[in-house]
CSV table of C-alpha atoms and ligand atoms in Angstrom, one decimal:
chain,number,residue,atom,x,y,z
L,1,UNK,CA,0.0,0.0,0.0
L,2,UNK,CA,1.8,3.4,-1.1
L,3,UNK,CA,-0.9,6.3,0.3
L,4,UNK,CA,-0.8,10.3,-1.0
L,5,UNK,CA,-1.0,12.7,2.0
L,6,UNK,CA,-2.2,15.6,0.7
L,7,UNK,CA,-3.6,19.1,2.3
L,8,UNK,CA,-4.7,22.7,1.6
L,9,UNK,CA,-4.8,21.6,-2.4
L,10,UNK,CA,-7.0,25.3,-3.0
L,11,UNK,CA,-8.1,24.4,-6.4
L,12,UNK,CA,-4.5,24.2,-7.8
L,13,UNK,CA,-4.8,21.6,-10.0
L,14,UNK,CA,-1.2,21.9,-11.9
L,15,UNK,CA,-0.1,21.7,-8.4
L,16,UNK,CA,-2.2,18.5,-7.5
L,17,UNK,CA,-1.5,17.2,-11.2
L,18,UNK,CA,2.5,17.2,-10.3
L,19,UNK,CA,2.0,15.9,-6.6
L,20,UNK,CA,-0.3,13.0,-8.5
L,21,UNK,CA,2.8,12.4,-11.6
L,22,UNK,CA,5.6,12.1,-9.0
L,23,UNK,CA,4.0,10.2,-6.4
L,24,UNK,CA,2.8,7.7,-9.5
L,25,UNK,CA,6.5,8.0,-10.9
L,26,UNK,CA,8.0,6.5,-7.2
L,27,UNK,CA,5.6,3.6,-7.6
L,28,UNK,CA,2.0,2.8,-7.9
L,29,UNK,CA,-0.5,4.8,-5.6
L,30,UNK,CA,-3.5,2.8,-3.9
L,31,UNK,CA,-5.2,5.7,-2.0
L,32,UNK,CA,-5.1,9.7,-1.2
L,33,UNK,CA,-5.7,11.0,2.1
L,34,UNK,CA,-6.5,15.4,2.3
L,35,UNK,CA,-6.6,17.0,5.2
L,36,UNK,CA,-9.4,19.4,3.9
L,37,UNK,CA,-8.9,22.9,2.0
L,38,UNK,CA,-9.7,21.1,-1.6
L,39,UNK,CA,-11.1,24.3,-2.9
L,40,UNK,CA,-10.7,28.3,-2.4
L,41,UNK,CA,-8.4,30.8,-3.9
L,42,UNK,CA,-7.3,28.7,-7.0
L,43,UNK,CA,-9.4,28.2,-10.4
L,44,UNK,CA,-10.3,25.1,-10.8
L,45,UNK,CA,-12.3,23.9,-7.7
L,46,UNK,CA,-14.4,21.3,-9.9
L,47,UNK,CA,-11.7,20.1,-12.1
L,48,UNK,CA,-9.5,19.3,-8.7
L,49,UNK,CA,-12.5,17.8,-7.0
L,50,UNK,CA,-13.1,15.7,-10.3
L,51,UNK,CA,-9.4,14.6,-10.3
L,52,UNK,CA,-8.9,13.7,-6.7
L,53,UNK,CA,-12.6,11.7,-6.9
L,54,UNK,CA,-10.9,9.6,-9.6
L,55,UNK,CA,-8.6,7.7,-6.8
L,56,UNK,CA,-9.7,6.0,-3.7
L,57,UNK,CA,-10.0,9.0,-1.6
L,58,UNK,CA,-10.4,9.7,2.4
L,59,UNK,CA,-10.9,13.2,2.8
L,60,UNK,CA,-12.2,15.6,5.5
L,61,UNK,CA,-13.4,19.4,5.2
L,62,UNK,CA,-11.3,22.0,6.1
L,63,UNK,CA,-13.1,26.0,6.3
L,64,UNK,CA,-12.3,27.0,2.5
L,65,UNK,CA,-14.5,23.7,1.8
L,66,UNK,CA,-17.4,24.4,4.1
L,67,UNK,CA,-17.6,28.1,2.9
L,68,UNK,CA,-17.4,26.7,-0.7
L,69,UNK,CA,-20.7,24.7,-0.1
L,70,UNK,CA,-22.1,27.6,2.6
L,71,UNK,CA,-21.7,25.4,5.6
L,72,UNK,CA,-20.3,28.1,7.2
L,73,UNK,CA,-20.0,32.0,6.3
L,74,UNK,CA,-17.3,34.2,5.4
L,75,UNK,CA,-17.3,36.6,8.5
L,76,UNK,CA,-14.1,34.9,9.8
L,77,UNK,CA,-12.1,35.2,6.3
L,78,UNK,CA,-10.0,38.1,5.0
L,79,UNK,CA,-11.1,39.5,2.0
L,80,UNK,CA,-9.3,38.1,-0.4
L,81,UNK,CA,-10.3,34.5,1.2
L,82,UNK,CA,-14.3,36.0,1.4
L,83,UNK,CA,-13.9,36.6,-2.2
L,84,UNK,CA,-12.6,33.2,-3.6
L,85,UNK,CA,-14.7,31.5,-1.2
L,86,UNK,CA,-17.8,33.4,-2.9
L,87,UNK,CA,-16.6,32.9,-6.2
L,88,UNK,CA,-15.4,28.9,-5.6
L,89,UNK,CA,-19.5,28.4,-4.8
L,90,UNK,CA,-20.3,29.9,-7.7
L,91,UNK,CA,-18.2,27.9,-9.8
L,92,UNK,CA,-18.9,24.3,-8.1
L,93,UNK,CA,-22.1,22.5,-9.6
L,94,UNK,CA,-24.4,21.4,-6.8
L,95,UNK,CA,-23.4,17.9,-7.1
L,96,UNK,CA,-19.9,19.0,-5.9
L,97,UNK,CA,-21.1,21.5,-3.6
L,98,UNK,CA,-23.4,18.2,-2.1
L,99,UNK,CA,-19.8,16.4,-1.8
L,100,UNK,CA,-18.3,19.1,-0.3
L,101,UNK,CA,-21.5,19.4,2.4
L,102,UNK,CA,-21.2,15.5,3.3
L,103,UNK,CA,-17.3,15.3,4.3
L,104,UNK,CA,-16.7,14.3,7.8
L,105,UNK,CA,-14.5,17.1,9.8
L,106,UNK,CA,-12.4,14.0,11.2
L,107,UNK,CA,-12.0,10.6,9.9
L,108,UNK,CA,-10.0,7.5,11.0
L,109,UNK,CA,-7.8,5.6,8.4
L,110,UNK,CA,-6.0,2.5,9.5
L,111,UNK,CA,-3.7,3.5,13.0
L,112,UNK,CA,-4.1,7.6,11.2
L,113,UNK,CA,-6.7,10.1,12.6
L,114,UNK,CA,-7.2,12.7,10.0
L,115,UNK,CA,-8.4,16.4,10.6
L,116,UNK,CA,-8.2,19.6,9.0
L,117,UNK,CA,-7.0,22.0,11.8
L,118,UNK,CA,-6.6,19.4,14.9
L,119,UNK,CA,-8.9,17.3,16.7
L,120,UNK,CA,-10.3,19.9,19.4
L,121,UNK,CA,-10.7,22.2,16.2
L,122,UNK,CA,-11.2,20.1,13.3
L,123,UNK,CA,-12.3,23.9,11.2
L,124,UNK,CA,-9.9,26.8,12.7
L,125,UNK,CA,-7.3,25.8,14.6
L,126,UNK,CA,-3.6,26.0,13.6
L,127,UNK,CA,-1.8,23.5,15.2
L,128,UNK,CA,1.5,24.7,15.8
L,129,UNK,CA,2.8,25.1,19.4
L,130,UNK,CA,4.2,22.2,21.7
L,131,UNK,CA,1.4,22.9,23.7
L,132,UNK,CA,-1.5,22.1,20.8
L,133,UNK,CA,0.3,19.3,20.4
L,134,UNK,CA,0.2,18.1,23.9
L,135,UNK,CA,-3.9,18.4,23.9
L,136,UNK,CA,-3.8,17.2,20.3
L,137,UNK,CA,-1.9,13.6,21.6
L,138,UNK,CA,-4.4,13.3,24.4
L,139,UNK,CA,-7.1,13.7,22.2
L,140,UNK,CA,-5.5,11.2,19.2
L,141,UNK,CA,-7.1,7.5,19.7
L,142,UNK,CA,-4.7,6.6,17.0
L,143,UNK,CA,-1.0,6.1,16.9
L,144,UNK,CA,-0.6,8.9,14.7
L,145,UNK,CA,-2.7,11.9,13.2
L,146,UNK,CA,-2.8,14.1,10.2
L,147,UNK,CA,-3.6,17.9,10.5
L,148,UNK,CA,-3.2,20.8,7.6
L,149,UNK,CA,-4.5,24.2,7.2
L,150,UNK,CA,-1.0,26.6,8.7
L,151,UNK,CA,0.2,25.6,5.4
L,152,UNK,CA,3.3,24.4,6.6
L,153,UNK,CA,5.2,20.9,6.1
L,154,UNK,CA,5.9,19.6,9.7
L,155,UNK,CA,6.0,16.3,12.4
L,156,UNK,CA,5.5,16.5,16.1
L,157,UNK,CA,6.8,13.5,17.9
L,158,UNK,CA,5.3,12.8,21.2
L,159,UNK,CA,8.2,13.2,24.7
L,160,UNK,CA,7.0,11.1,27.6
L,161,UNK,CA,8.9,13.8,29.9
L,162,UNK,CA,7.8,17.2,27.9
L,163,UNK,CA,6.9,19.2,25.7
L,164,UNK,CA,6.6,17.3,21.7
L,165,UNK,CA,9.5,17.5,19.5
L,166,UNK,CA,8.8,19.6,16.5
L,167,UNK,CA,10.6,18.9,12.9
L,168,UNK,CA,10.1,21.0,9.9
L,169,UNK,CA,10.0,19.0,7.0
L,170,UNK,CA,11.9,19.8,3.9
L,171,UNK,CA,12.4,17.9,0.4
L,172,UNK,CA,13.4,14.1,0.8
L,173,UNK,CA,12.7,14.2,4.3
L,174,UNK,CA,12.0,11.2,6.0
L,175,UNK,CA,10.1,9.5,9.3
L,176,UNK,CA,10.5,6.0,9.8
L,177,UNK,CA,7.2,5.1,11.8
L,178,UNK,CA,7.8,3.0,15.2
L,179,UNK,CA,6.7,3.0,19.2
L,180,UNK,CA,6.8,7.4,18.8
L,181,UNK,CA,3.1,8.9,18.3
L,182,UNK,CA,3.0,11.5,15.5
L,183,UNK,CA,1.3,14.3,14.5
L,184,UNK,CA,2.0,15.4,10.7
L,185,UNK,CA,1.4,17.9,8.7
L,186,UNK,CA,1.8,17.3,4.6
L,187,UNK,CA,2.1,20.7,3.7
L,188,UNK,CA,0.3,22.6,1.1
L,189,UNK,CA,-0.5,21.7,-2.2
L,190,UNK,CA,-1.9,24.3,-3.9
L,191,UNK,CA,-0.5,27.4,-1.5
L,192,UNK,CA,2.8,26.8,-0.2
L,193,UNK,CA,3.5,29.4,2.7
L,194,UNK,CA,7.0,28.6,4.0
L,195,UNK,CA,9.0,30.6,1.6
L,196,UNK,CA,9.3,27.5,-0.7
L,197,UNK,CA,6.6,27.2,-3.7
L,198,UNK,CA,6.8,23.9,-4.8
L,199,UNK,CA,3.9,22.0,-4.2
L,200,UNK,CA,4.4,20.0,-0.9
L,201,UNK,CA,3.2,16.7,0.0
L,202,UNK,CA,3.7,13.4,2.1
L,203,UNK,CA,3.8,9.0,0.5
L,204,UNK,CA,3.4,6.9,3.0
L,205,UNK,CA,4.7,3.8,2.2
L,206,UNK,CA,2.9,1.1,4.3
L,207,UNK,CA,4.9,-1.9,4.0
L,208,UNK,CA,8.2,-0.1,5.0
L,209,UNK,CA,6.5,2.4,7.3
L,210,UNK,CA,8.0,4.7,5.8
L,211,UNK,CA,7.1,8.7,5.5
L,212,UNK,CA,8.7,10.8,3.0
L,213,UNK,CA,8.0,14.4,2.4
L,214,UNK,CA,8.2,15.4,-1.4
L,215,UNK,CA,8.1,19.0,-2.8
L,216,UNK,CA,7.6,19.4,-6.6
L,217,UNK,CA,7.5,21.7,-8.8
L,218,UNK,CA,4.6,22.9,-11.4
L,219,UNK,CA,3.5,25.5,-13.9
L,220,UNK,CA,2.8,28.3,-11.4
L,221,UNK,CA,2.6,30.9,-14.2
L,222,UNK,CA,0.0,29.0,-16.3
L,223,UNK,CA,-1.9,28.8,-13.0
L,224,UNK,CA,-1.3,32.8,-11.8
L,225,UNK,CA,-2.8,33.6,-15.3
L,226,UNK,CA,-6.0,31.3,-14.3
L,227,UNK,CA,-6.5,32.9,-11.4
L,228,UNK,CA,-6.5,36.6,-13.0
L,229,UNK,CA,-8.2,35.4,-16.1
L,230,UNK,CA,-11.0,34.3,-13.4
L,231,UNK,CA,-11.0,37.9,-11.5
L,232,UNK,CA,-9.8,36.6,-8.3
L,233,UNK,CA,-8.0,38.7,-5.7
L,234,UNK,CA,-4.5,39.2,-7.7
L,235,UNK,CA,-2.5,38.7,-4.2
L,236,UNK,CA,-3.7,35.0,-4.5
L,237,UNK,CA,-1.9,34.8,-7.5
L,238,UNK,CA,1.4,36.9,-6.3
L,239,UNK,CA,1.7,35.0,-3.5
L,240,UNK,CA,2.6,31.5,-5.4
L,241,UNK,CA,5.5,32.4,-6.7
L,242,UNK,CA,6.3,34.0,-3.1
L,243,UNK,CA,5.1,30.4,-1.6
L,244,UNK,CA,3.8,32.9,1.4
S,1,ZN,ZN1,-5.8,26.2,3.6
């Protein structure tokens, strides 16, 4: 079994397209796992949906997805985030918008707890101190969990005598999978914000236990263009090539 750990895709789908090429170029890929944020502030919500539909798929809603199918309202966005979230529900059919409406906010896979922001959070936390990650271990009925949404490619591995240990996760990087509890973030897809743009995501190879975090590049011009052709905020296209 060779799994995709994906999050925070945001409609990019040369982004997801590359993720999808090099994971499938490493070896054969039985089954994605996103940690929510398919859709909002990229162009092509239905056209990522449709791809990532097309695999065996275990997904949960982040906020961008349950303002995309009005599950929630935009009062807690910025603007440019209000505005691709109104503009994403326009552009979804209602079939998609349905899909979108009937994801769980947390979901176990195998010894893996998935949720967008954290288990006490699943919508709007960012998990990111030692402290969130204490609560988020004694929340975690699995071994390991899987959080998105700060954007940001990481693991926390559990202390018995303190506070986790926190490892930011670059290219190639690797976590074998043992007796340590885990919490991991992929990455972004489709919005890198840690000063790297390459699309960033996680394989998990079963049989080895194995995790290896993978950035890869894509057309991020051809996608900039989409996303002014589409009159979206122009910041959400600047800031790709910034991956901020
Ligand atoms: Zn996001």
């Amino acid at each position: 079994m060779s799994i995709v750990i994906v999050s925070d895709v945001h409609a990019n789908l040369a982004a997801l397209r590359a993720v999808l090429t090099d994971a499938a170029s490493r070896g054969a890929v039985d089954a994605i796992w996103a940690t929510g944020d398919l859709v909002g502030y990229g162009a092509e919500p239905g056209e990522v949906l449709d791809l990532l539909r097309e695999h065996r798929l275990a997904a949960v809603a982040g906020n961008h997805d349950l303002a995309a199918c009005g599950k929630i309202g935009v009062n807690e966005f910025n603007a440019s985030a209000a505005a691709a979230a109104r503009w994403t529900a326009g552009h979804l059919d209602i079939p998609s918008r349905q899909w979108l409406a009937d994801l769980p906010q947390t979901r176990i896979e195998g010894d893996f707890g998935l949720a967008h922001g954290s288990l006490r959070d699943p919508v709007w936390e960012y998990l990111l101190s030692g402290e969130q990650a204490l609560v988020q271990f004694e929340l975690q009925t699995t071994p390991y969990s899987i959080v998105g949404h700060s954007h940001l490619p990481f693991v926390f591995e559990e202390r018995r005598d303190g506070v986790p240990r926190l490892r930011r996760m670059d290219d190639g990087d690797e976590v074998a999978i043992g007796n340590t509890r885990l919490i991991l973030n992929p990455g972004s897809v489709g919005q890198p914000r840690d000063g790297d743009p390459r699309a960033s995501y996680v394989l998990y190879d079963e049989p080895a236990a194995l995790l290896t975090w993978h950035r890869v590049a894509y057309d991020i011009e051809a996608t900039q263009r989409k996303i002014i052709a589409a009159g979206l905020p122009r910041w959400l296209a600047d800031r790709l090539s910034e991956g901020r």
